[in-house]
Coordinates of C-alpha atoms in Angstrom, one line a residue:
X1 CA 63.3 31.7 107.1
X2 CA 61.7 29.1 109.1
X3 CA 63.5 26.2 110.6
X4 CA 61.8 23.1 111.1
X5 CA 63.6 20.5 113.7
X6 CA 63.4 17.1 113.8
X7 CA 61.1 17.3 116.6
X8 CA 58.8 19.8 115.2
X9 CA 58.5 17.4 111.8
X10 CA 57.7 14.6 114.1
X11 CA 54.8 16.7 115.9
X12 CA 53.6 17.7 112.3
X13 CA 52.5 14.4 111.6
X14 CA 50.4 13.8 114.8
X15 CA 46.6 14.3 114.7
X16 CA 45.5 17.2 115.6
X17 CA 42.0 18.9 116.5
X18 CA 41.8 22.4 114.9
X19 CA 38.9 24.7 116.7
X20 CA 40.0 23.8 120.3
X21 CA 37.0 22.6 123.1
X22 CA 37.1 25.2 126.2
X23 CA 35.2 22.7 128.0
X24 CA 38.4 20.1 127.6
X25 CA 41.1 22.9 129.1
X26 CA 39.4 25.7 130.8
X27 CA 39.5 26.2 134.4
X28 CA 36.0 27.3 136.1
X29 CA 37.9 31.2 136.4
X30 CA 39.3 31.6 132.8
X31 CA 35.2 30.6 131.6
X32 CA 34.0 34.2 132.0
X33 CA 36.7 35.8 129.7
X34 CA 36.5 33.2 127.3
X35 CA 32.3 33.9 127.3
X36 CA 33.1 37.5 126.9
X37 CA 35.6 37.4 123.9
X38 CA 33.6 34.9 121.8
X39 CA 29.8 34.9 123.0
X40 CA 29.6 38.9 124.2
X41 CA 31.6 40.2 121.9
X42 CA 34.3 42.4 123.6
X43 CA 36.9 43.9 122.5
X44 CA 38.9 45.9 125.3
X45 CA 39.7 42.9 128.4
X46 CA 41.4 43.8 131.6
X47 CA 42.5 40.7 133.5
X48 CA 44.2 41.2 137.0
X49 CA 44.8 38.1 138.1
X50 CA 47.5 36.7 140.4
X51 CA 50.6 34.7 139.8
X52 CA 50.8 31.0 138.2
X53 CA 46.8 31.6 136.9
X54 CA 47.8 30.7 133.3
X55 CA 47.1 34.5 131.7
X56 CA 49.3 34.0 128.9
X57 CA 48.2 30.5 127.8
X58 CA 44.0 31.6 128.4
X59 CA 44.6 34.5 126.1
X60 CA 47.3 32.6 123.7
X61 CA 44.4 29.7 123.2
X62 CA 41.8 32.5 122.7
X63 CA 44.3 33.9 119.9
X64 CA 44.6 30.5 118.2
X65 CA 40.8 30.5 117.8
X66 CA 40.3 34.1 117.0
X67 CA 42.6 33.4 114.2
X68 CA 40.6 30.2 112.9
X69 CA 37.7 31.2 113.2
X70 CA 36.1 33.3 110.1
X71 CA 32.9 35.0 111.6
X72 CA 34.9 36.2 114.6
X73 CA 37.8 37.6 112.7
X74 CA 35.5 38.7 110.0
X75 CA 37.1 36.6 106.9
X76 CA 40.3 37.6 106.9
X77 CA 43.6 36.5 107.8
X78 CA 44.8 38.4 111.0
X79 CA 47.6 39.2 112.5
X80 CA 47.9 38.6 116.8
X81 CA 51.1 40.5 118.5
X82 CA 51.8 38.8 122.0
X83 CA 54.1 41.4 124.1
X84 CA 55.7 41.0 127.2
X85 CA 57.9 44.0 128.6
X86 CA 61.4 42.5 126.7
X87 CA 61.7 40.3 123.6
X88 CA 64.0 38.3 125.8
X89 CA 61.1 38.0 128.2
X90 CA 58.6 37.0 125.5
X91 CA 60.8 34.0 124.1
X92 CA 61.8 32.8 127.5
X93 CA 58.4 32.7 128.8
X94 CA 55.9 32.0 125.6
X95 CA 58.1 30.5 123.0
X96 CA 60.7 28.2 125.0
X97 CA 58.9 28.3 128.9
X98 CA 57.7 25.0 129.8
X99 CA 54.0 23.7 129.7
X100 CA 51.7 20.6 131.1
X101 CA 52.6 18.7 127.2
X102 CA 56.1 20.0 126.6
X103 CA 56.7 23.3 125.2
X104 CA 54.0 26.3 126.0
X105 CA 54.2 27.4 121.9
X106 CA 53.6 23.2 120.9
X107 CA 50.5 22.8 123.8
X108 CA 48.7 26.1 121.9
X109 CA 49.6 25.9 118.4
X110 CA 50.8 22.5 117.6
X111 CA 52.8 21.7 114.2
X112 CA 50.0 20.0 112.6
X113 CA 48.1 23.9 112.4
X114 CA 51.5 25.6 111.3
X115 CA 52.1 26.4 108.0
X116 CA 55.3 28.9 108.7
X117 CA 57.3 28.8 112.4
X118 CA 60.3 31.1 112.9
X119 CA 62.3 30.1 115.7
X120 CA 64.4 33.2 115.1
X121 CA 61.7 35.7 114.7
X122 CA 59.1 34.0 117.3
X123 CA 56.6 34.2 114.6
X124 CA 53.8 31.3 113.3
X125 CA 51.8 31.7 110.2
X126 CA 48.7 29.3 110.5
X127 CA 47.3 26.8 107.6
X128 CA 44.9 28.5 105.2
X129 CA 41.8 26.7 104.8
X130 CA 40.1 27.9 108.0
X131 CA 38.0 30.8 106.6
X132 CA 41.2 33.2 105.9
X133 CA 42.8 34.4 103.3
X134 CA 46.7 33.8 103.5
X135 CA 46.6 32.2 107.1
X136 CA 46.6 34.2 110.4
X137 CA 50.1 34.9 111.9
X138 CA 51.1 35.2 115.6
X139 CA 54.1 36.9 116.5
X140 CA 56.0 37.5 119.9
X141 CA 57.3 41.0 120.4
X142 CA 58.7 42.7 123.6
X143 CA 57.0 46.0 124.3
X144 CA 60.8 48.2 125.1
X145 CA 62.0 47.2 121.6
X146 CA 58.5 48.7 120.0
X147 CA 58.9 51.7 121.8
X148 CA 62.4 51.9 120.3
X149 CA 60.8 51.3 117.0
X150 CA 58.5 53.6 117.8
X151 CA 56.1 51.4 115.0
X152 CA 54.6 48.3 114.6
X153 CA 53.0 45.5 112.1
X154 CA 49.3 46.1 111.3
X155 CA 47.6 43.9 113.7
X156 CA 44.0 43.0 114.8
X157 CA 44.5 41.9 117.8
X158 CA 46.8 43.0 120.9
X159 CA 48.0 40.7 124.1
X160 CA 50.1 42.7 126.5
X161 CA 51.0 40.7 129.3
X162 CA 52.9 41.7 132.4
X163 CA 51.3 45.0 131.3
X164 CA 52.3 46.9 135.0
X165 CA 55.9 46.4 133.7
X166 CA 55.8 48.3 130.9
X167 CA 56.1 51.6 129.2
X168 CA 52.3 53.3 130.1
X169 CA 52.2 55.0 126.9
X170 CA 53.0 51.7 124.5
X171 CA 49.2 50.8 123.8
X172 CA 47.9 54.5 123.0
X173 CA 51.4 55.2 120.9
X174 CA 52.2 52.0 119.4
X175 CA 49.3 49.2 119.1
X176 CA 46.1 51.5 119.6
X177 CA 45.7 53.1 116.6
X178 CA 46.1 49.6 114.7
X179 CA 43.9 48.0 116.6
X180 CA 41.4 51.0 115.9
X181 CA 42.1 51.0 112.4
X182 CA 41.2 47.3 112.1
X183 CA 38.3 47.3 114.4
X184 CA 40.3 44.8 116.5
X185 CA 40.7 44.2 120.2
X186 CA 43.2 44.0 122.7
X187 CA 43.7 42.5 126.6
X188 CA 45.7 43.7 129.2
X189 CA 47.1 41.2 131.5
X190 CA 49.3 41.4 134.7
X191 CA 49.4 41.4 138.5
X192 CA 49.5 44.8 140.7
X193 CA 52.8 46.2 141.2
X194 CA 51.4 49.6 142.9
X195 CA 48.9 51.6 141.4
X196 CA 50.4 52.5 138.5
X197 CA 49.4 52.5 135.2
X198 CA 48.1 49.0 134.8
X199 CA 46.1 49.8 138.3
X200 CA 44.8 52.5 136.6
X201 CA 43.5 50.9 133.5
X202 CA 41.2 48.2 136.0
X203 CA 39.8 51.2 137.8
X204 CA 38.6 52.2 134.4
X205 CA 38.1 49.0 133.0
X206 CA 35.8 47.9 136.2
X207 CA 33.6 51.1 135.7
X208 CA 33.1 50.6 131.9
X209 CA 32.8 47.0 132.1
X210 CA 29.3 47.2 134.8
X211 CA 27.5 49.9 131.6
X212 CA 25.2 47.5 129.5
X213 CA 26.6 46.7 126.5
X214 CA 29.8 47.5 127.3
X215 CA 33.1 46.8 125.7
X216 CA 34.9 46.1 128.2
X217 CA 35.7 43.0 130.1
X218 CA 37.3 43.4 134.1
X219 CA 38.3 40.5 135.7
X220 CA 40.4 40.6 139.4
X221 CA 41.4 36.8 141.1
X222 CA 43.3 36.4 143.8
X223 CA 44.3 32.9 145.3
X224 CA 41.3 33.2 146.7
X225 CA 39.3 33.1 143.5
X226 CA 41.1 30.1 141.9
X227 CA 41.0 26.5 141.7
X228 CA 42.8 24.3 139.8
X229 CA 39.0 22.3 138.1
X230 CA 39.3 21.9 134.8
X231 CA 39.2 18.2 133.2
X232 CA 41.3 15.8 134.9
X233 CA 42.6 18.2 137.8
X234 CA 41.9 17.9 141.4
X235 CA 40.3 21.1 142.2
X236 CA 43.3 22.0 144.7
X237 CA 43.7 26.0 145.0
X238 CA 46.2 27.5 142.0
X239 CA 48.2 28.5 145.7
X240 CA 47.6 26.4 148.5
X241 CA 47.6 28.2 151.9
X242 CA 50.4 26.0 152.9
X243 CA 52.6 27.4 150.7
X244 CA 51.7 30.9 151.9
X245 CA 51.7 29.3 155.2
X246 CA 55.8 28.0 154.7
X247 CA 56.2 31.9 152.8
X248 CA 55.5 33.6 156.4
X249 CA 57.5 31.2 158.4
X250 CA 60.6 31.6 156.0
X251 CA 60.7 35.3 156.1
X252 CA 59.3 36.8 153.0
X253 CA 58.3 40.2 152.9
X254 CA 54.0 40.0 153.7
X255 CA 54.2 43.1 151.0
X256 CA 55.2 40.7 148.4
X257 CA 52.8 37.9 149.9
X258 CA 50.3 40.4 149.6
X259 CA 50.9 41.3 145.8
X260 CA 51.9 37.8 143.8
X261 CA 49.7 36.0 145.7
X262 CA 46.4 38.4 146.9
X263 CA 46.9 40.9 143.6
X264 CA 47.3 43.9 146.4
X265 CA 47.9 47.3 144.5
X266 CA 49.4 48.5 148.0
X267 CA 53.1 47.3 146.7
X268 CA 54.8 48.7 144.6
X269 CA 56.6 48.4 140.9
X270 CA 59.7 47.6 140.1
X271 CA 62.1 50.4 140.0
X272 CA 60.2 52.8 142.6
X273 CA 62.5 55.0 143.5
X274 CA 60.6 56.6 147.0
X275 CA 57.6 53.9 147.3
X276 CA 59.0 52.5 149.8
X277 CA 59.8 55.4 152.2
X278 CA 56.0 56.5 151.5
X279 CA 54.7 53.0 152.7
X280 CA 56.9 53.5 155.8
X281 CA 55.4 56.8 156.3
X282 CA 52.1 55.0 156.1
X283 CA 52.8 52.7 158.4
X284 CA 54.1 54.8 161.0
X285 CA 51.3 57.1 160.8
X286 CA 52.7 60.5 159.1
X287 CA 49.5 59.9 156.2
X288 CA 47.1 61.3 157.5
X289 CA 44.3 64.1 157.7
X290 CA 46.7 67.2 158.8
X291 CA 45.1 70.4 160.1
X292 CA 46.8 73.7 158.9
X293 CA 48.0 76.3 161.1
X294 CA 46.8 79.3 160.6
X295 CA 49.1 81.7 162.4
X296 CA 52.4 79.8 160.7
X297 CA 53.2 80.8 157.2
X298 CA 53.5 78.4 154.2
X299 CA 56.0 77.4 152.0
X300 CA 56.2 76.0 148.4
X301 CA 58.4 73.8 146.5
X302 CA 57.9 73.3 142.3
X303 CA 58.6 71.7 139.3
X304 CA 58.0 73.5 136.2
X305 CA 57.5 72.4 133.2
X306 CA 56.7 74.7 130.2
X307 CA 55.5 72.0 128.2
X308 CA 54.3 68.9 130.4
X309 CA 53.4 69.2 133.8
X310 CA 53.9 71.7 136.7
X311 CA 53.6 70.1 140.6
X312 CA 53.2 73.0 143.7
X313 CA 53.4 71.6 146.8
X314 CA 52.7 73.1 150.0
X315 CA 54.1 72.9 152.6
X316 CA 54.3 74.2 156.9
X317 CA 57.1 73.5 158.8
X318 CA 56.7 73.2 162.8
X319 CA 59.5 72.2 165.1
X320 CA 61.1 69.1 163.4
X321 CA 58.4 68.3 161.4
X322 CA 57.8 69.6 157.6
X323 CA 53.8 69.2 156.9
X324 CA 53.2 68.9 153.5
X325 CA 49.5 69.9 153.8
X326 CA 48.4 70.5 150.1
X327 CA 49.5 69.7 146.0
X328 CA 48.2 70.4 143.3
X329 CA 49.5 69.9 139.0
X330 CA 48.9 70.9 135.9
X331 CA 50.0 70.0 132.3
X332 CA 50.8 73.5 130.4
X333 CA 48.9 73.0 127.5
X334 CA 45.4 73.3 129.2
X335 CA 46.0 76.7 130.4
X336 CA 45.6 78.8 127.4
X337 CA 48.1 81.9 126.6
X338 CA 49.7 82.5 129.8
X339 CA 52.7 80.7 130.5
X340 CA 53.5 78.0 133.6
X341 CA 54.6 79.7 135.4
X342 CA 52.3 82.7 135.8
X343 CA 49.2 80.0 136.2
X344 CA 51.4 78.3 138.8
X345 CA 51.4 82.1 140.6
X346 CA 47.6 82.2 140.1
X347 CA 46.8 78.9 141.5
X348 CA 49.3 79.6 144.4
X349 CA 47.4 82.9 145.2
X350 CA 44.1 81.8 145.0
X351 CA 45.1 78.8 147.9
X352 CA 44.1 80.7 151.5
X353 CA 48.2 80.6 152.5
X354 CA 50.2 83.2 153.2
X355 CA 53.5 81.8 151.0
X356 CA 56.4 83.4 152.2
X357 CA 58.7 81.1 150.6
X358 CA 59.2 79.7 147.2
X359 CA 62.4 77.0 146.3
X360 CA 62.4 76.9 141.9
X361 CA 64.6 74.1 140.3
X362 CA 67.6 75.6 138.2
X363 CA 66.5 76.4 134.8
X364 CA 63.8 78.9 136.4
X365 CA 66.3 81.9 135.9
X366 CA 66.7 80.6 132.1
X367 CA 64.6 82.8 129.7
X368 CA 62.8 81.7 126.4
X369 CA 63.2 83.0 123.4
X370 CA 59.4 84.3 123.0
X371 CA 59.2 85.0 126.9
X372 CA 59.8 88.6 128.4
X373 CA 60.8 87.4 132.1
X374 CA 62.0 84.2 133.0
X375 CA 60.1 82.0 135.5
X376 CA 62.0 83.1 138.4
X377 CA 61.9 86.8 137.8
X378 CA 57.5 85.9 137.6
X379 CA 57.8 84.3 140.8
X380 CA 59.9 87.4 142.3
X381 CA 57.2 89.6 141.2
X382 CA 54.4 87.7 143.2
X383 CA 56.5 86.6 146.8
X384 CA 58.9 87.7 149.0
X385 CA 61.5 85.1 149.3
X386 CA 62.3 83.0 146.1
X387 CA 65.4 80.2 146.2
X388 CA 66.9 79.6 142.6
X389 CA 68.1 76.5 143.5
X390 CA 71.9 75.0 141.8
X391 CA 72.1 72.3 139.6
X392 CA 72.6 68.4 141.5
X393 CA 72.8 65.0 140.1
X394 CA 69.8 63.7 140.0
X395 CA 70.9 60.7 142.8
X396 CA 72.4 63.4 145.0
X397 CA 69.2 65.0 144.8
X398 CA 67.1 62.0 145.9
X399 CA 69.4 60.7 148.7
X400 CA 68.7 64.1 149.9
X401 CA 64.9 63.8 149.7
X402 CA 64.8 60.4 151.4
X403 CA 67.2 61.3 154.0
X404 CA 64.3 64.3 154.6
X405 CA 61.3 61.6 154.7
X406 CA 61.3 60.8 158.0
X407 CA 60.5 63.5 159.0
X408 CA 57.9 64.6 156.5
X409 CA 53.8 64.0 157.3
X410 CA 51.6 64.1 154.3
X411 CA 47.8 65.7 154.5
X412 CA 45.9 62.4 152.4
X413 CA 43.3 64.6 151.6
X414 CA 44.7 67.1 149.7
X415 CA 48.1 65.4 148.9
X416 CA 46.2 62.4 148.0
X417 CA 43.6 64.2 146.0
X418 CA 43.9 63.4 141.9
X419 CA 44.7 65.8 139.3
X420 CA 42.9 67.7 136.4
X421 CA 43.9 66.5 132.7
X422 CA 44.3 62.6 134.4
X423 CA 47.4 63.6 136.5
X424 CA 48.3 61.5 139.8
X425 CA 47.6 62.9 143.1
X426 CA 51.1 64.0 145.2
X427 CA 51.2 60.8 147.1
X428 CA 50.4 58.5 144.1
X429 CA 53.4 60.3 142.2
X430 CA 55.5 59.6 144.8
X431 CA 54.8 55.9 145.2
X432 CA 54.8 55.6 141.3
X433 CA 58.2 57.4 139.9
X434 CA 60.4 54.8 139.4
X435 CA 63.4 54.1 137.1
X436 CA 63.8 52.8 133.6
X437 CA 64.6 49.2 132.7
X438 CA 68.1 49.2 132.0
X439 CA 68.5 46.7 128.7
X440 CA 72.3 46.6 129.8
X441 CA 72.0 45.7 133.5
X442 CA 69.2 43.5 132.8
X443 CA 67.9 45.3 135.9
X444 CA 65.4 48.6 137.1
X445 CA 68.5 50.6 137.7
X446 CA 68.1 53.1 134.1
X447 CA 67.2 56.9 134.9
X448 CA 64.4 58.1 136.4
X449 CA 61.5 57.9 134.5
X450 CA 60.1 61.2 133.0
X451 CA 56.1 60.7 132.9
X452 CA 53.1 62.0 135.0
X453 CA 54.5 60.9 138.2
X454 CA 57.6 62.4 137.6
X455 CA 56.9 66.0 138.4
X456 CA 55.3 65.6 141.6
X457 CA 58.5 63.4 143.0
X458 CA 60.6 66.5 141.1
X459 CA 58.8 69.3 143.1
X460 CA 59.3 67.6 146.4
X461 CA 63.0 67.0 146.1
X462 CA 63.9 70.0 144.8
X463 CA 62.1 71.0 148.5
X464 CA 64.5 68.5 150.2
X465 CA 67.2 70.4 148.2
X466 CA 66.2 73.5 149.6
X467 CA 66.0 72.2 153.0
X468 CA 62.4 73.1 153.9
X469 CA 63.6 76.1 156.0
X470 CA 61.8 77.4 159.0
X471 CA 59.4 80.2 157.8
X472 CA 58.2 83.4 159.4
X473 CA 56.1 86.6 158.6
X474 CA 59.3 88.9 158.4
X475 CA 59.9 88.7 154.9
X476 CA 56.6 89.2 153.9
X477 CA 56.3 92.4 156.6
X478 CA 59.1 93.8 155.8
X479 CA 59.0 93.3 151.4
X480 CA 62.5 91.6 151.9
X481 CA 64.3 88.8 150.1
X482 CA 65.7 86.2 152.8
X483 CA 66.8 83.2 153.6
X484 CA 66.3 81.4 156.7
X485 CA 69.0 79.1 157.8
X486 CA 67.6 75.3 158.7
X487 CA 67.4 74.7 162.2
X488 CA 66.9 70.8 161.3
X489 CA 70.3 69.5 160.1
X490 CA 73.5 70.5 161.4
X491 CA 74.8 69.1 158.9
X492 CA 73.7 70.8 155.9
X493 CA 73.2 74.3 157.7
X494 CA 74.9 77.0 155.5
X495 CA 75.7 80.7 156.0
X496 CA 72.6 83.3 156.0
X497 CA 71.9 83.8 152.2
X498 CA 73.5 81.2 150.8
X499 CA 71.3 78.1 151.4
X500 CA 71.3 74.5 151.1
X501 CA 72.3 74.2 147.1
X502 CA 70.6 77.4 146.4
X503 CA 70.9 80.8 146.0
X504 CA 68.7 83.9 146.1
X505 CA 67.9 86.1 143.5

């Protein structure tokens, strides 16, 4: 039930203009997406824009007069979902955060509009009257807890904000196909956080958007971009360069300068689990264009997956330096009849190495029920030396691989190349696995995150658990089964055939 305070009684009674002026609000940056949603028509609106820029109350105010207004909601009474990445988020920041006039929820739909307000559910049903049916309703929602629910109310009209943060599949599983249904439209709001999935989306959104007649709207601001002119302000920038200024001298981190305050994509999101030892590699120069040797064999380290995707990469190693010099990934259900792993063999074959080496996380000895040999016994078939490697904990698994990184230089070519079927390239899975939000914590400390990026970061620790071995031709000359001890790491050196965590088959 709705509960009506004091206060909000009080504000009920104040006069109040219903069909807002842009013209009275509206900075000089926030003109072009309010000309797009209401003069060009657009439906689909990307906007990157940097911290403090007002995203949420620009598209809020465009929802209030969406809903009120009956040619653009086509006579109806419409429902608008505003999601951040939590519920919690939502309320703290839309309902309750703090605005120019009081509350952010009273400056865009004051009481005097209202016909229903739940406090409890974060939900406002409008006054009829304005060319609806029933009156419009906005409701708050946190994207985690619709992914849970894995369902939704039939809206018209989606806001995600802080989109970088959450789940990439939410739109296309959850709001998408109401939206579609109801020939309705939905924005996409946030700052970079890497070049994930919401980095992604802009690429996209920036290519569609230049097409005439297009539906999409792309707009990306950085301080740079923004002024604080609309009525009755001063025109100072949104971030004043003094502030940035008093930022460097203080000690923050330029990457984080770089991304809150210039919208750079070269961070990266919350959670990353290896981002940051691939932006050290960056910076010290191990991403880079890497020549193969010709005369030294090749190694490969995978992830399979019989349903999803499959990551190969390739890899040389040459005193104390492993050279990852190519990747490549597939998802399994493009590939016809023939099963992972054999297309993984095909793809590996038809690459001009000579692979004398091939490390296979621990299921690949596991066969299927429909299957005649298991993934390890295919592999067997096709090279010399296969490592079935033992089961680890996920963490002990990844403090191996980033223990491994600094001495690991990356081809960007070919590791940085992107995928068939929309799959990231090797480097950009790397920067973008990451961990899940963990509801408990209230922190980015859940599991790793099983999506596109995952199986790239899978295949090159499971290399890192294999200890990227020296390789040489006599395995392949001689048709043997081997396995070279590391000449790397004392430390994690093992007797001849029994291997760091693995085994041979």
């Amino acid at each position: 039930m709705a509960r009506t305070t004091k206060r909000q009684a009080q504000l009920a009674q104040e006069p109040t203009e219903i069909h807002d002026d842009p013209t009275e609000w509206a900075r000089s940056y926030q003109l072009p997406l309010l000309r797009a949603f209401f003069l060009e028509r657009r439906d689909r609106f990307w906007v990157g824009w940097h911290r403090k820029t007002g995203k949420d109350y620009t598209l809020a105010k465009i929802a209030k007069m969406y809903m009120l207004d009956a040619y653009g909601n086509h006579g109806k009474s419409p429902l608008v979902i505003h999601a951040l990445p939590t519920f919690k988020t939502a309320k703290e920041v839309i309902w309750d955060g703090p605005c120019d006039k009081g509350r952010f929820i009273d400056e865009v739909f004051p009481p005097a509009i209202r016909e229903e307000f739940s406090e409890t559910e974060c939900m406002i049903r409008l006054k009829d009257g304005y060319g609806t049916r029933t009156g419009p309703v906005y409701q708050l929602q946190g994207a985690a807890e619709a992914m849970q629910r894995r369902r939704g109310p039939n809206a018209s009209g989606v806001i995600l904000s802080e989109y970088q943060d959450m789940p990439e599949t939410v739109f296309e599983e959850i709001y998408e196909p109401m939206i579609c249904s109801n020939h309705g439209w939905a924005a996409f709001a946030g700052t970079h956080r890497g070049r994930n999935h919401h980095y992604r989306l802009g690429l996209y959104a920036q290519t569609q958007a230049a097409a005439p007649q297009s539906r999409w709207f792309h707009s990306f601001l950085t301080r740079d971009h923004t002024q604080k002119d609309a009525r009755g302000e001063d025109g100072t920038p949104v971030t004043a360069l003094e502030d940035i200024a008093e930022m460097r001298r203080r000690g923050v981190d330029e990457a984080i300068i770089q991304q809150e305050h210039y919208n750079s994509a070269e961070g990266y999101q919350r959670g990353a689990i290896l981002a940051d030892c691939l932006q050290r590699a960056e910076r010290e120069g191990r991403v880079l264009r890497v020549p193969r040797e010709v005369n030294v064999p090749v190694g490969c380290c995978l992830d399979i997956g019989r349903t999803d995707g499959t990551a190969i990469w390739f890899y040389q190693t040459l005193a104390r330096e492993t050279r990852l010099i190519d990747y490549c990934a597939f998802k399994a259900h493009r590939i016809g009849a023939i099963s992972a792993a054999e297309h993984a063999v095909k793809l590996i074959k038809e690459r001009p190495y000579l692979v004398t080496r091939v490390a296979l996380p621990h299921d690949a000895k596991v066969q299927g029920y429909s299957a005649t040999l298991s993934t390890a016994e295919v592999f067997e078939r096709a090279f010399p030396a296969v490592a079935v490697l033992d089961k680890l904990a996920v963490q002990q698994s990844i403090d191996m691989l980033r223990s491994w990184f600094p001495r690991l230089v990356f081809d960007v070519d070919k590791c940085g190349r992107p995928q068939a079927d929309t799959l990231p390239s090797g480097l950009e899975s790397l920067r973008g696995w990451h961990r899940a939000w963990s509801t408990q914590a209230e922190d980015w400390s859940g599991e790793p995150v099983h999506d596109d990026h995952s199986h790239g970061a899978d295949g090159l620790r499971y290399g890192a658990q294999d200890g990227f071995p020296p390789l040489d031709f006599s395995a392949e000359v001689r048709g043997e089964t081997q396995r070279a001890k590391s000449a790397f790491d004392p430390l994690w050196r093992m007797p001849q055939g029994a291997g760091r965590g693995g085994r041979m088959r």
